[in-house]
Amino acid sequence: MKSQLKLYNSLTRRKKIFTPLHPPYVGMYVCGPTVYSEAHLGHARPAITFDLLYRYLLHLEYKVRYVRNITDVGHLENDADEGEDKIEKKARLEHLEPMEVVQKYLNSFLKNMQDLNTLHPSIEPRASGHIIEQIELIKEILEKGYAYEINGSVYFDVLKYSKKYNYGKLSGRVLEDLQASTRTLDGQNEKKNPFDFALWKKATPGHLMRWPSPWSVGFPGWHLECSAMSTKYLGDVFDIHGGGMDLLFPHHECEIAQSTAATGNEPVRYWVHNNMITIDGQKMARSLGNFITLDQLFTGDHPMLQQAYTPMTIRFFLLQAHYRSTIDFSNEALQAAEKGLQKLLKAIETLKKLKPSLTSTVDIKALWNNCHEAMDDDLNSPMLLSHLFDGVKYINSANDGSEKLTAADLESLKKLFNTFVFDILGLKDEASGGNEEKLADDLMKIIINLRQDAKNKKEWGISDKIRDELKNAGIILKDLKDGADWVKE
RNA sequence: GGUCGGUUUACCGAGUGGCUAGGUAGCGGUCUGCAAAACCGUUUACGGCGGUUCGAAUCCGCCACCGACCUCCA
């Protein structure tokens, strides 16, 4: 474990070499989705960012417990809804049980995650399954004196907390500024201070999602589940906490406050935040209505989409940008990603067929170093891809005969691509597989052979006819030096 | 208004005080019965104005513009 992995910590705002609290074990908690509608492109960003981190940690031979929560309790939507629960609202609209809604969109989310080839987290705890833990946590915070009860609701006492601890250190907030800028919200008159936040809310009569507690029949506050579940599965102090940058404040700030108030410990050692996906320069978000769901991307069924994009194209597209940069959606960018990915995968196929030479004219060891350095530098996947494309050039040049590779270097190169492209970047070749594919491949081989016969006899009329009619059927033939390749239009 | 971040070539997107990032597109070439594809090569940069420096796109200051967060949000 002599990893030189450097991670950017949002708390300290600098990159630092990652060292786990209890090597070789690593605890990682990532904020998962609220399952009340289809996952969109934005949800793919943290999924892939933290999948990349997870995969790289595994590559470095850490034993990782990766926890990603499922928020199925629901949070307040906005004042217009009078505190109505997000999931509850959707349930009324569709005449479904709240848990039915949750199940439906959870299934859909997990399917999308599988399509994107993300590894399953070690634990995917649901907020609704941890109400007891959340109640216990509230009790602890009350005991320590950092919360107060009013009318069956419990609020976190930010002012009192800030006398001993630093509230706002993660997001750079200053308490006085917060006081001045906090908006009037429902239930605010109950709170001692506008910046106090709910740990437990008493349910209004129409509120469907409700649980008994020592204070009232109600539901847990907005930020509590992550504190309760991360503590339960990873301990009072754990290594990595991830999530979108938009969760920095207030969500993660409140999480720190809750956990610190309860245990006296700083809960998280490395805060890692992914940036947003933008569309026309603006954040893609459900609330802004400018989102494209993952299913829509995969099928092409959205007015903004010129075509369908495969899950691996989406994955490659996201990996081409560093996780802390915004990445702008456009058809042009996705099409570029699609072509780039094909080029990469094609070279890997070519690599399998290369014949060894007695000497090498390229330095594969240096390539290994470059690839590791890129990943070690705060998961610089775009830099890694750039190095991998150096490898692509080596392969194609060797195929052309302008570069040479020894048998050992060929093996090393195969291992390198296997490790970085498939294991770490989590890409896969989508074309291979399926009985249908196999049948089509066999049939096409026969047709291509017949056409080759015609070509050998210089019967251009026949060979062109075969090509033209295949084109009408949606298949494009590409003549190669020896034989031909084909691709669906 | 406060806090934080960004502005890179046609597009996406890295990076760094002096050395071609990369992908896509474009252009030139190789291959080829033709076409397409593939492969090889290659042009166009670092928001503006000052400063520090032998040297800045990279550091500092000011300005302009854009965005995120401050409310559920990935």
XYZ file of C-alpha atoms (C1' of nucleotides) in Angstrom:
563
model
C 0.000 0.000 0.000
C 2.468 2.646 -1.057
C -0.114 4.598 -2.927
C 0.583 8.203 -3.752
C -3.079 8.926 -4.349
C -3.784 12.566 -3.704
C -7.344 13.671 -3.091
C -8.720 17.179 -3.022
C -10.383 17.741 0.326
C -13.188 20.299 0.212
C -12.656 20.972 3.896
C -9.030 22.083 3.593
C -9.293 23.129 -0.034
C -6.132 21.408 -1.045
C -4.902 18.118 -2.378
C -3.358 15.772 0.107
C -2.018 12.233 -0.015
C -4.771 9.883 1.005
C -4.039 7.784 4.055
C -6.859 5.777 5.590
C -7.532 5.802 9.292
C -7.178 2.030 9.614
C -5.290 0.662 6.612
C -5.960 -1.419 4.635
C -9.591 -0.611 5.386
C -11.311 2.395 3.858
C -14.752 3.695 4.752
C -16.507 5.706 2.075
C -19.965 7.253 2.295
C -21.639 8.851 -0.719
C -24.912 10.760 -0.825
C -27.245 8.811 -3.058
C -30.449 9.809 -4.795
C -33.860 10.786 -3.523
C -35.973 8.253 -5.337
C -39.060 10.116 -6.436
C -38.511 10.311 -10.205
C -36.264 9.040 -12.995
C -32.518 9.539 -12.682
C -31.103 12.123 -15.063
C -27.679 12.839 -16.511
C -26.746 14.795 -13.404
C -27.147 11.698 -11.271
C -24.611 9.901 -13.423
C -21.874 12.311 -12.361
C -21.470 11.311 -8.700
C -22.284 7.712 -9.564
C -19.371 7.559 -11.977
C -17.048 9.817 -9.987
C -17.307 7.693 -6.875
C -17.362 4.477 -8.843
C -14.034 5.616 -10.274
C -12.710 6.361 -6.793
C -14.033 3.046 -5.488
C -12.468 1.125 -8.369
C -9.148 2.898 -7.947
C -9.065 2.247 -4.209
C -9.755 -1.422 -4.933
C -6.973 -1.379 -7.518
C -4.654 -0.029 -4.820
C -5.683 -3.082 -2.796
C -7.604 -1.270 -0.126
C -10.504 -3.075 1.477
C -13.269 -0.603 0.940
C -16.690 -0.431 2.534
C -18.647 1.777 0.169
C -21.959 2.998 1.559
C -24.425 4.885 -0.613
C -27.743 5.833 0.905
C -31.162 5.782 -0.691
C -33.309 8.683 0.453
C -36.825 7.344 0.544
C -38.270 9.410 3.351
C -38.577 12.605 1.380
C -37.779 16.177 2.158
C -39.712 19.369 2.068
C -40.345 20.570 -1.439
C -40.974 24.337 -1.126
C -43.245 26.714 0.715
C -45.995 26.426 -1.834
C -46.462 22.854 -0.749
C -46.897 23.824 2.865
C -44.290 21.359 3.935
C -45.775 18.517 2.014
C -43.414 15.662 1.518
C -41.839 15.259 -1.907
C -42.558 11.583 -2.118
C -45.993 11.993 -0.651
C -46.876 14.595 -3.246
C -45.886 12.337 -6.091
C -47.825 9.512 -4.493
C -51.024 11.527 -4.518
C -50.526 12.501 -8.126
C -50.092 8.953 -9.258
C -52.404 7.342 -6.699
C -49.683 5.118 -5.416
C -48.434 4.224 -2.002
C -45.369 6.302 -1.144
C -43.306 3.163 -0.837
C -44.580 2.074 -4.227
C -43.192 5.239 -5.742
C -39.935 4.690 -3.931
C -39.653 1.123 -5.175
C -40.421 2.047 -8.749
C -37.794 4.742 -8.996
C -35.293 2.820 -6.936
C -35.531 -0.062 -9.395
C -35.105 2.354 -12.255
C -32.120 4.024 -10.618
C -30.382 0.737 -9.944
C -30.986 -0.372 -13.533
C -29.434 2.856 -14.802
C -26.451 2.362 -12.515
C -25.974 -1.135 -13.846
C -26.178 0.134 -17.421
C -23.451 2.636 -16.608
C -21.360 -0.286 -15.359
C -20.940 1.078 -11.846
C -20.048 -1.428 -9.168
C -22.591 -2.024 -6.452
C -21.834 -0.261 -3.186
C -21.154 -2.555 -0.233
C -24.267 -1.287 1.527
C -27.176 0.735 0.167
C -29.055 1.684 3.300
C -32.484 3.301 3.095
C -33.479 6.183 5.303
C -36.876 4.630 6.046
C -35.108 1.569 7.405
C -33.088 3.645 9.863
C -35.713 5.701 11.659
C -34.727 4.179 14.986
C -31.068 5.082 14.483
C -32.087 8.609 13.585
C -34.226 8.925 16.695
C -31.342 7.657 18.814
C -29.053 10.234 17.244
C -31.508 13.008 18.062
C -31.609 11.813 21.651
C -27.833 11.997 21.845
C -27.745 15.494 20.424
C -30.456 16.560 22.877
C -28.488 15.030 25.758
C -25.378 16.915 24.730
C -27.477 20.076 24.740
C -27.195 21.011 21.077
C -30.876 20.669 20.256
C -34.202 21.776 21.664
C -37.770 20.553 21.400
C -40.708 22.781 20.557
C -44.269 21.612 19.810
C -43.223 18.055 19.032
C -40.415 19.107 16.701
C -36.700 19.084 17.485
C -34.272 21.653 16.112
C -30.521 21.818 16.089
C -29.148 24.755 18.086
C -26.613 26.191 15.647
C -25.725 29.187 17.804
C -24.868 27.054 20.801
C -22.944 24.612 18.637
C -20.931 27.425 17.109
C -19.705 28.552 20.508
C -17.669 25.387 20.815
C -17.295 24.225 17.225
C -16.927 25.915 13.881
C -20.243 25.862 12.034
C -19.622 26.841 8.433
C -16.079 25.629 8.026
C -16.867 23.311 5.153
C -18.843 25.773 3.075
C -17.052 28.938 4.163
C -20.209 30.324 5.704
C -20.125 32.915 8.476
C -22.934 32.729 10.986
C -23.691 36.456 10.969
C -24.061 36.405 7.189
C -26.392 33.446 7.417
C -28.554 35.245 9.886
C -28.930 38.131 7.481
C -29.629 36.080 4.383
C -31.769 33.194 5.591
C -35.170 33.145 4.041
C -38.430 32.862 5.949
C -39.569 29.264 5.895
C -42.427 27.306 7.292
C -41.935 26.537 10.961
C -39.385 29.273 11.313
C -41.282 30.954 14.117
C -40.667 27.829 16.192
C -36.933 28.100 15.812
C -34.710 30.106 18.105
C -32.694 31.239 15.128
C -33.412 31.189 11.425
C -30.312 29.114 10.680
C -31.336 26.330 13.068
C -32.438 23.211 11.200
C -34.898 20.440 11.953
C -33.843 17.104 13.396
C -37.425 15.922 13.816
C -40.593 17.424 12.408
C -44.049 16.798 13.762
C -46.276 15.570 10.966
C -49.172 17.675 9.777
C -52.494 15.817 9.662
C -52.255 15.028 5.928
C -48.684 13.817 6.057
C -48.551 10.179 5.018
C -44.966 9.280 5.797
C -44.809 9.329 9.579
C -43.242 7.463 12.426
C -43.694 7.556 16.177
C -40.977 9.175 18.267
C -40.563 10.459 21.816
C -41.519 13.960 20.621
C -44.361 13.395 18.175
C -45.587 11.319 15.312
C -43.535 12.791 12.527
C -40.488 12.360 10.338
C -36.742 12.950 10.557
C -35.088 16.180 9.472
C -33.441 16.842 6.143
C -29.865 16.018 6.982
C -30.145 13.412 9.682
C -30.165 10.161 7.763
C -26.624 10.572 6.453
C -25.217 11.244 9.910
C -27.093 8.290 11.388
C -26.259 5.799 8.657
C -22.641 6.798 8.090
C -22.008 6.476 11.826
C -23.777 3.141 11.986
C -21.864 1.514 9.153
C -18.545 3.375 9.140
C -18.080 4.644 12.675
C -17.841 8.036 14.371
C -14.879 8.935 12.184
C -14.452 7.614 8.678
C -12.249 8.263 5.672
C -14.193 9.610 2.730
C -17.518 11.363 2.320
C -18.636 12.135 -1.208
C -21.462 13.900 -2.952
C -22.359 16.679 -5.364
C -21.029 20.176 -4.773
C -24.557 21.430 -4.436
C -24.842 19.445 -1.205
C -21.957 21.281 0.441
C -24.327 23.687 2.060
C -26.480 23.189 3.940
C -26.554 19.392 3.786
C -22.959 18.438 4.518
C -22.396 21.365 6.838
C -25.344 20.176 8.917
C -24.100 16.617 8.794
C -20.782 17.682 10.310
C -22.611 19.649 13.001
C -24.938 16.760 13.882
C -22.200 14.157 14.090
C -19.791 16.418 15.918
C -22.451 17.454 18.401
C -23.314 13.816 19.092
C -19.835 12.302 19.305
C -17.471 15.223 19.779
C -15.479 13.947 16.808
C -14.868 15.441 13.418
C -16.699 12.744 11.428
C -15.087 12.898 7.999
C -11.405 12.940 7.066
C -11.706 13.630 3.324
C -14.656 15.463 1.812
C -14.843 14.829 -1.920
C -17.295 16.742 -4.100
C -18.077 16.319 -7.763
C -19.047 19.307 -9.881
C -22.238 19.773 -11.877
C -23.223 18.976 -15.433
C -24.330 22.085 -17.261
C -26.570 22.507 -20.241
C -26.234 25.815 -22.076
C -23.944 26.862 -19.257
C -26.518 26.225 -16.541
C -26.708 23.479 -13.983
C -28.817 20.533 -15.051
C -31.347 19.987 -12.293
C -34.752 18.583 -11.792
C -35.897 21.825 -10.229
C -34.790 23.844 -13.265
C -36.583 21.495 -15.648
C -33.572 21.378 -18.006
C -32.710 17.764 -17.391
C -32.465 14.745 -19.656
C -33.075 11.398 -17.992
C -30.629 8.570 -18.451
C -33.289 6.458 -20.140
C -33.916 9.281 -22.591
C -30.207 9.452 -23.361
C -30.056 5.706 -23.922
C -33.073 5.759 -26.267
C -32.586 9.180 -27.856
C -36.152 10.063 -26.932
C -35.830 13.739 -26.041
C -36.245 16.848 -28.214
C -32.693 17.993 -27.460
C -31.112 14.710 -28.505
C -30.003 14.191 -32.090
C -29.489 10.479 -31.461
C -29.342 7.820 -28.761
C -26.152 7.514 -26.744
C -25.020 4.271 -25.174
C -24.299 4.091 -21.453
C -20.599 3.676 -22.204
C -20.614 6.819 -24.335
C -22.096 8.681 -21.372
C -19.508 7.167 -19.087
C -16.641 8.049 -21.416
C -18.046 11.564 -21.847
C -18.005 12.123 -18.098
C -14.550 10.606 -17.677
C -13.165 12.986 -20.282
C -13.648 15.819 -17.806
C -12.135 16.032 -14.351
C -14.752 15.398 -11.660
C -14.255 18.794 -10.032
C -14.886 20.693 -13.264
C -18.268 21.441 -14.686
C -18.956 19.587 -17.901
C -21.202 21.003 -20.562
C -23.728 18.813 -22.288
C -24.116 18.984 -26.054
C -24.799 16.544 -28.845
C -21.500 17.528 -30.419
C -19.568 16.672 -27.259
C -21.355 13.350 -26.862
C -20.749 12.418 -30.482
C -17.081 13.238 -30.025
C -17.045 10.997 -26.960
C -18.721 8.204 -28.900
C -16.058 8.298 -31.622
C -13.229 8.567 -29.135
C -14.469 5.561 -27.209
C -14.754 3.528 -30.397
C -11.201 4.421 -31.318
C -9.985 3.296 -27.916
C -11.874 -0.007 -27.977
C -10.871 -0.701 -31.551
C -7.209 -0.325 -30.644
C -7.658 -2.820 -27.830
C -9.016 -5.297 -30.392
C -6.081 -4.564 -32.680
C -3.691 -5.130 -29.776
C -4.854 -8.746 -29.486
C -3.713 -9.430 -33.043
C -0.291 -7.781 -32.935
C 2.750 -9.919 -33.658
C 5.733 -9.523 -31.334
C 9.095 -8.165 -32.460
C 12.543 -8.785 -31.050
C 12.887 -5.205 -29.866
C 10.579 -2.461 -28.717
C 10.613 1.081 -30.015
C 8.239 2.448 -27.397
C 8.473 2.669 -23.618
C 5.588 0.757 -22.036
C 6.938 1.139 -18.526
C 6.820 4.904 -18.850
C 3.221 4.580 -20.004
C 2.360 2.629 -16.858
C 3.927 5.337 -14.736
C 2.103 8.084 -16.576
C -1.226 6.327 -16.123
C -0.705 5.806 -12.416
C 0.477 9.364 -11.956
C -2.652 10.679 -13.637
C -4.946 8.675 -11.369
C -2.893 9.491 -8.293
C -3.340 13.166 -9.017
C -6.872 13.502 -7.662
C -8.322 10.990 -10.130
C -7.321 12.864 -13.246
C -9.241 10.684 -15.672
C -8.891 13.071 -18.654
C -5.123 12.936 -18.247
C -5.292 9.171 -17.951
C -7.279 8.983 -21.178
C -4.740 11.189 -22.869
C -1.988 8.710 -21.896
C -4.135 5.799 -22.989
C -4.448 7.414 -26.393
C -0.657 7.483 -26.539
C -0.955 3.728 -26.115
C -3.540 3.644 -28.904
C -1.032 5.332 -31.150
C 1.625 2.765 -30.227
C -0.770 -0.044 -31.086
C -1.838 1.396 -34.423
C 1.725 2.238 -35.372
C 2.864 -1.255 -34.455
C 0.030 -2.558 -36.590
C 1.321 -0.434 -39.473
C 4.856 -1.618 -38.855
C 6.261 1.782 -37.958
C 6.763 0.826 -34.303
C 7.843 -2.446 -32.707
C 6.874 -4.231 -29.511
C 8.437 -7.283 -27.872
C 6.262 -10.138 -26.662
C 6.793 -8.983 -23.086
C 5.795 -5.430 -23.951
C 2.715 -6.652 -25.784
C 1.669 -8.537 -22.665
C 2.388 -5.527 -20.512
C 0.366 -3.303 -22.818
C -2.570 -5.707 -22.778
C -2.457 -5.736 -19.022
C -2.249 -1.971 -18.931
C -5.352 -1.490 -21.060
C -7.183 -4.171 -19.151
C -6.336 -2.528 -15.854
C -6.981 1.088 -16.712
C -9.734 0.925 -19.317
C -11.846 -1.887 -17.933
C -10.992 -2.232 -14.227
C -10.428 1.395 -13.278
C -12.316 3.520 -15.782
C -15.022 0.872 -15.783
C -15.558 1.003 -19.531
C -16.668 -2.065 -21.442
C -17.131 -3.149 -25.002
C -20.869 -2.995 -25.551
C -20.775 -4.501 -29.022
C -19.734 -7.965 -27.947
C -22.202 -10.419 -26.486
C -25.722 -11.612 -27.316
C -26.866 -14.563 -29.469
C -28.485 -12.183 -31.935
C -25.148 -10.463 -32.394
C -23.432 -13.782 -32.973
C -25.974 -14.843 -35.583
C -25.748 -11.526 -37.392
C -21.978 -11.813 -37.344
C -22.065 -15.296 -38.867
C -24.538 -14.256 -41.541
C -22.467 -11.233 -42.423
C -19.364 -13.360 -42.759
C -21.127 -15.441 -45.413
C -22.280 -12.372 -47.313
C -18.864 -10.771 -47.132
C -17.255 -13.953 -48.440
C -19.657 -14.112 -51.399
C -18.916 -10.513 -52.197
C -15.190 -11.182 -51.983
C -15.602 -13.951 -54.556
C -17.323 -11.496 -56.864
C -14.587 -8.955 -56.294
C -11.910 -11.498 -57.037
C -13.580 -12.056 -60.380
C -13.783 -8.283 -60.821
C -17.561 -8.518 -61.002
C -17.973 -5.013 -59.649
C -21.642 -4.891 -60.505
C -22.401 -7.737 -58.124
C -20.098 -6.541 -55.341
C -21.526 -3.030 -55.502
C -25.049 -4.391 -55.547
C -24.403 -6.356 -52.367
C -22.987 -3.287 -50.693
C -25.844 -1.043 -51.858
C -28.546 -3.423 -50.756
C -26.931 -3.944 -47.400
C -26.902 -0.176 -47.041
C -30.638 -0.120 -47.755
C -31.006 -2.664 -44.968
C -29.086 -0.374 -42.635
C -25.706 -2.058 -42.751
C -22.568 -0.286 -43.844
C -19.711 -2.298 -45.292
C -16.168 -1.179 -44.817
C -13.525 -2.825 -46.974
C -10.276 -3.510 -45.185
C -6.884 -4.594 -46.456
C -7.882 -8.196 -45.981
C -11.606 -8.852 -45.898
C -14.251 -6.410 -44.733
C -15.923 -5.082 -41.619
C -19.519 -4.052 -41.142
C -21.457 -1.827 -38.851
C -25.099 -1.064 -38.265
C -26.142 2.383 -39.434
C -25.768 41.405 -1.464
C -22.356 37.400 0.883
C -19.158 32.968 -0.015
C -16.695 30.066 -3.620
C -15.238 28.734 -8.481
C -14.529 29.534 -13.672
C -13.152 32.308 -18.557
C -7.974 27.651 -22.947
C -7.553 26.838 -30.128
C -13.985 25.283 -34.615
C -16.375 22.059 -30.295
C -15.551 19.185 -25.664
C -11.727 19.344 -22.270
C -6.543 18.711 -19.433
C -2.320 21.208 -17.779
C 1.785 23.917 -16.359
C 6.518 29.559 -14.661
C 10.436 27.883 -20.122
C 8.924 21.392 -22.963
C 2.914 19.115 -28.835
C -2.271 17.159 -23.344
C -6.054 14.207 -25.443
C -10.751 13.381 -28.085
C -13.979 15.302 -32.106
C -14.205 18.326 -36.414
C -11.059 20.552 -40.459
C -6.839 19.996 -43.740
C -2.887 16.836 -46.112
C -1.380 11.820 -46.974
C -1.426 6.147 -46.908
C -4.604 2.230 -48.301
C -8.277 1.291 -52.251
C -11.649 -1.048 -58.734
C -14.884 2.895 -56.665
C -16.923 4.438 -52.000
C -16.780 4.372 -46.934
C -13.934 3.221 -42.917
C -9.321 2.745 -40.777
C -4.434 4.508 -39.996
C -0.455 8.343 -40.191
C 0.744 13.579 -40.231
C -0.982 18.517 -39.254
C -3.151 24.310 -38.782
C -5.996 27.737 -35.586
C -5.171 28.952 -28.056
C -4.892 30.437 -23.339
C -11.140 37.092 -21.287
C -8.996 42.514 -20.836
C -5.346 45.868 -18.553
C -1.199 46.382 -15.424
C 2.764 44.134 -12.259
C 6.659 40.338 -10.592
C 10.354 37.501 -13.659
C 15.762 36.331 -17.992
C 10.928 34.156 -19.308
C 3.620 33.940 -17.603
C -1.673 31.139 -20.603
C 0.604 29.415 -15.680
C 2.231 33.870 -9.865
C 0.117 38.918 -7.987
C -3.400 43.182 -8.537
C -7.528 45.529 -10.876
C -11.561 45.164 -14.419
C -15.196 42.524 -17.483
C -18.160 38.363 -18.215
C -20.145 33.458 -16.701
C -21.577 29.920 -13.083
C -22.451 27.378 -8.244
C -24.116 27.834 -3.210
C -26.878 30.971 0.293
C -34.201 26.972 -0.552
C -35.210 20.629 -2.186
C -31.278 19.566 -5.644
C -26.173 14.855 -7.921
